PDB file of C-alpha atoms in Angstrom:
ATOM      1  CA  UNK A   1     103.700 128.797  38.560  1.00  0.00           C
ATOM      2  CA  UNK A   2     102.517 125.500  39.470  1.00  0.00           C
ATOM      3  CA  UNK A   3     100.376 125.629  43.419  1.00  0.00           C
ATOM      4  CA  UNK A   4     102.291 125.006  46.485  1.00  0.00           C
ATOM      5  CA  UNK A   5     101.223 122.854  49.389  1.00  0.00           C
ATOM      6  CA  UNK A   6     102.064 121.995  53.124  1.00  0.00           C
ATOM      7  CA  UNK A   7     101.594 118.333  53.439  1.00  0.00           C
ATOM      8  CA  UNK A   8     102.107 117.592  57.237  1.00  0.00           C
ATOM      9  CA  UNK A   9     101.123 114.570  59.404  1.00  0.00           C
ATOM     10  CA  UNK A  10     101.953 115.638  63.002  1.00  0.00           C
ATOM     11  CA  UNK A  11     101.839 113.532  66.052  1.00  0.00           C
ATOM     12  CA  UNK A  12     100.747 115.683  68.832  1.00  0.00           C
ATOM     13  CA  UNK A  13     102.476 115.030  72.336  1.00  0.00           C
ATOM     14  CA  UNK A  14     100.604 117.457  74.336  1.00  0.00           C
ATOM     15  CA  UNK A  15      97.361 119.603  72.806  1.00  0.00           C
ATOM     16  CA  UNK A  16      96.634 121.961  75.457  1.00  0.00           C
ATOM     17  CA  UNK A  17     100.190 122.998  74.289  1.00  0.00           C
ATOM     18  CA  UNK A  18      99.554 122.844  70.665  1.00  0.00           C
ATOM     19  CA  UNK A  19      96.127 124.608  71.586  1.00  0.00           C
ATOM     20  CA  UNK A  20      97.641 128.095  70.350  1.00  0.00           C
ATOM     21  CA  UNK A  21      98.654 127.249  67.432  1.00  0.00           C
ATOM     22  CA  UNK A  22      95.659 125.040  66.737  1.00  0.00           C
ATOM     23  CA  UNK A  23      93.663 128.145  66.819  1.00  0.00           C
ATOM     24  CA  UNK A  24      95.689 130.447  65.069  1.00  0.00           C
ATOM     25  CA  UNK A  25      97.228 128.656  62.057  1.00  0.00           C
ATOM     26  CA  UNK A  26      93.815 129.091  59.504  1.00  0.00           C
ATOM     27  CA  UNK A  27      94.047 133.021  59.945  1.00  0.00           C
ATOM     28  CA  UNK A  28      97.972 132.795  59.145  1.00  0.00           C
ATOM     29  CA  UNK A  29      97.268 130.630  55.631  1.00  0.00           C
ATOM     30  CA  UNK A  30      94.388 132.487  54.516  1.00  0.00           C
ATOM     31  CA  UNK A  31      96.221 136.168  54.549  1.00  0.00           C
ATOM     32  CA  UNK A  32      98.716 134.603  52.334  1.00  0.00           C
ATOM     33  CA  UNK A  33      96.305 133.085  50.112  1.00  0.00           C
ATOM     34  CA  UNK A  34      96.246 129.703  51.204  1.00  0.00           C
ATOM     35  CA  UNK A  35      93.285 127.241  52.100  1.00  0.00           C
ATOM     36  CA  UNK A  36      93.151 123.735  53.653  1.00  0.00           C
ATOM     37  CA  UNK A  37      92.411 121.010  51.290  1.00  0.00           C
ATOM     38  CA  UNK A  38      92.933 118.554  54.320  1.00  0.00           C
ATOM     39  CA  UNK A  39      92.832 119.084  58.264  1.00  0.00           C
ATOM     40  CA  UNK A  40      91.669 116.082  59.466  1.00  0.00           C
ATOM     41  CA  UNK A  41      91.869 115.194  63.327  1.00  0.00           C
ATOM     42  CA  UNK A  42      89.029 112.236  63.627  1.00  0.00           C
ATOM     43  CA  UNK A  43      88.750 108.850  62.441  1.00  0.00           C
ATOM     44  CA  UNK A  44      91.037 107.993  59.521  1.00  0.00           C
ATOM     45  CA  UNK A  45      89.747 105.014  56.618  1.00  0.00           C
ATOM     46  CA  UNK A  46      92.754 103.381  56.049  1.00  0.00           C
ATOM     47  CA  UNK A  47      96.389 103.930  57.573  1.00  0.00           C
ATOM     48  CA  UNK A  48     100.373 101.780  57.603  1.00  0.00           C
ATOM     49  CA  UNK A  49     102.380 102.141  60.208  1.00  0.00           C
ATOM     50  CA  UNK A  50     100.496 105.109  61.460  1.00  0.00           C
ATOM     51  CA  UNK A  51     100.502 106.835  65.258  1.00  0.00           C
ATOM     52  CA  UNK A  52      97.275 108.473  64.615  1.00  0.00           C
ATOM     53  CA  UNK A  53      98.902 111.541  62.996  1.00  0.00           C
ATOM     54  CA  UNK A  54      96.664 114.984  62.056  1.00  0.00           C
ATOM     55  CA  UNK A  55      97.103 114.459  58.717  1.00  0.00           C
ATOM     56  CA  UNK A  56      97.093 118.610  56.895  1.00  0.00           C
ATOM     57  CA  UNK A  57      97.276 119.778  53.433  1.00  0.00           C
ATOM     58  CA  UNK A  58      97.511 123.422  52.489  1.00  0.00           C
ATOM     59  CA  UNK A  59      97.149 124.935  49.430  1.00  0.00           C
ATOM     60  CA  UNK A  60      98.765 128.026  48.457  1.00  0.00           C
ATOM     61  CA  UNK A  61      98.342 130.063  44.851  1.00  0.00           C
ATOM     62  CA  UNK A  62     102.294 129.200  44.371  1.00  0.00           C
ATOM     63  CA  UNK A  63     105.826 128.321  46.061  1.00  0.00           C
ATOM     64  CA  UNK A  64     106.146 132.485  47.195  1.00  0.00           C
ATOM     65  CA  UNK A  65     103.021 132.852  48.812  1.00  0.00           C
ATOM     66  CA  UNK A  66     103.855 129.257  50.438  1.00  0.00           C
ATOM     67  CA  UNK A  67     107.209 130.841  51.451  1.00  0.00           C
ATOM     68  CA  UNK A  68     106.052 134.155  52.588  1.00  0.00           C
ATOM     69  CA  UNK A  69     103.414 132.370  55.225  1.00  0.00           C
ATOM     70  CA  UNK A  70     105.639 130.406  56.829  1.00  0.00           C
ATOM     71  CA  UNK A  71     108.409 133.183  56.868  1.00  0.00           C
ATOM     72  CA  UNK A  72     105.332 135.733  57.990  1.00  0.00           C
ATOM     73  CA  UNK A  73     105.040 137.179  61.666  1.00  0.00           C
ATOM     74  CA  UNK A  74     102.303 136.010  62.238  1.00  0.00           C
ATOM     75  CA  UNK A  75     102.963 132.700  61.815  1.00  0.00           C
ATOM     76  CA  UNK A  76     106.277 132.414  62.992  1.00  0.00           C
ATOM     77  CA  UNK A  77     104.258 134.327  66.898  1.00  0.00           C
ATOM     78  CA  UNK A  78     102.728 131.009  66.873  1.00  0.00           C
ATOM     79  CA  UNK A  79     104.804 128.096  65.157  1.00  0.00           C
ATOM     80  CA  UNK A  80     106.895 127.459  68.806  1.00  0.00           C
ATOM     81  CA  UNK A  81     103.494 125.942  69.570  1.00  0.00           C
ATOM     82  CA  UNK A  82     103.803 123.924  67.149  1.00  0.00           C
ATOM     83  CA  UNK A  83     107.749 122.981  67.392  1.00  0.00           C
ATOM     84  CA  UNK A  84     107.335 122.419  70.787  1.00  0.00           C
ATOM     85  CA  UNK A  85     104.592 120.333  70.817  1.00  0.00           C
ATOM     86  CA  UNK A  86     103.894 117.497  68.674  1.00  0.00           C
ATOM     87  CA  UNK A  87     106.392 115.612  66.111  1.00  0.00           C
ATOM     88  CA  UNK A  88     106.486 114.802  62.083  1.00  0.00           C
ATOM     89  CA  UNK A  89     106.848 115.608  58.455  1.00  0.00           C
ATOM     90  CA  UNK A  90     106.074 119.166  57.547  1.00  0.00           C
ATOM     91  CA  UNK A  91     106.840 119.816  53.744  1.00  0.00           C
ATOM     92  CA  UNK A  92     106.230 122.699  51.589  1.00  0.00           C
ATOM     93  CA  UNK A  93     106.184 121.474  47.963  1.00  0.00           C
ATOM     94  CA  UNK A  94     105.128 122.596  44.597  1.00  0.00           C
ATOM     95  CA  UNK A  95     102.058 120.831  42.999  1.00  0.00           C
ATOM     96  CA  UNK A  96     102.156 119.466  38.856  1.00  0.00           C
ATOM     97  CA  UNK A  97     101.434 122.209  36.372  1.00  0.00           C
TER      98      UNK A  97
END
């Protein structure tokens, strides 16, 4: 079974409103066996057509763990802070075996 990944490039519109999400998301990821591979908010080495988003890649043991994380009560308790204060693609996908 391949690992699963969350890939996101989020443009934050309101950092203060996003703060509860930023503070709590790592704990929710770890509860489901995930780990951040990329969590970049600073200077980037290279971009094209980029409004300077936060780039995130999270690895989960498998797609069931990733989807359980997304549906979990702890994640659902904070996700509105991301949805209300940012925009951009957020994808959960399987990796290559």
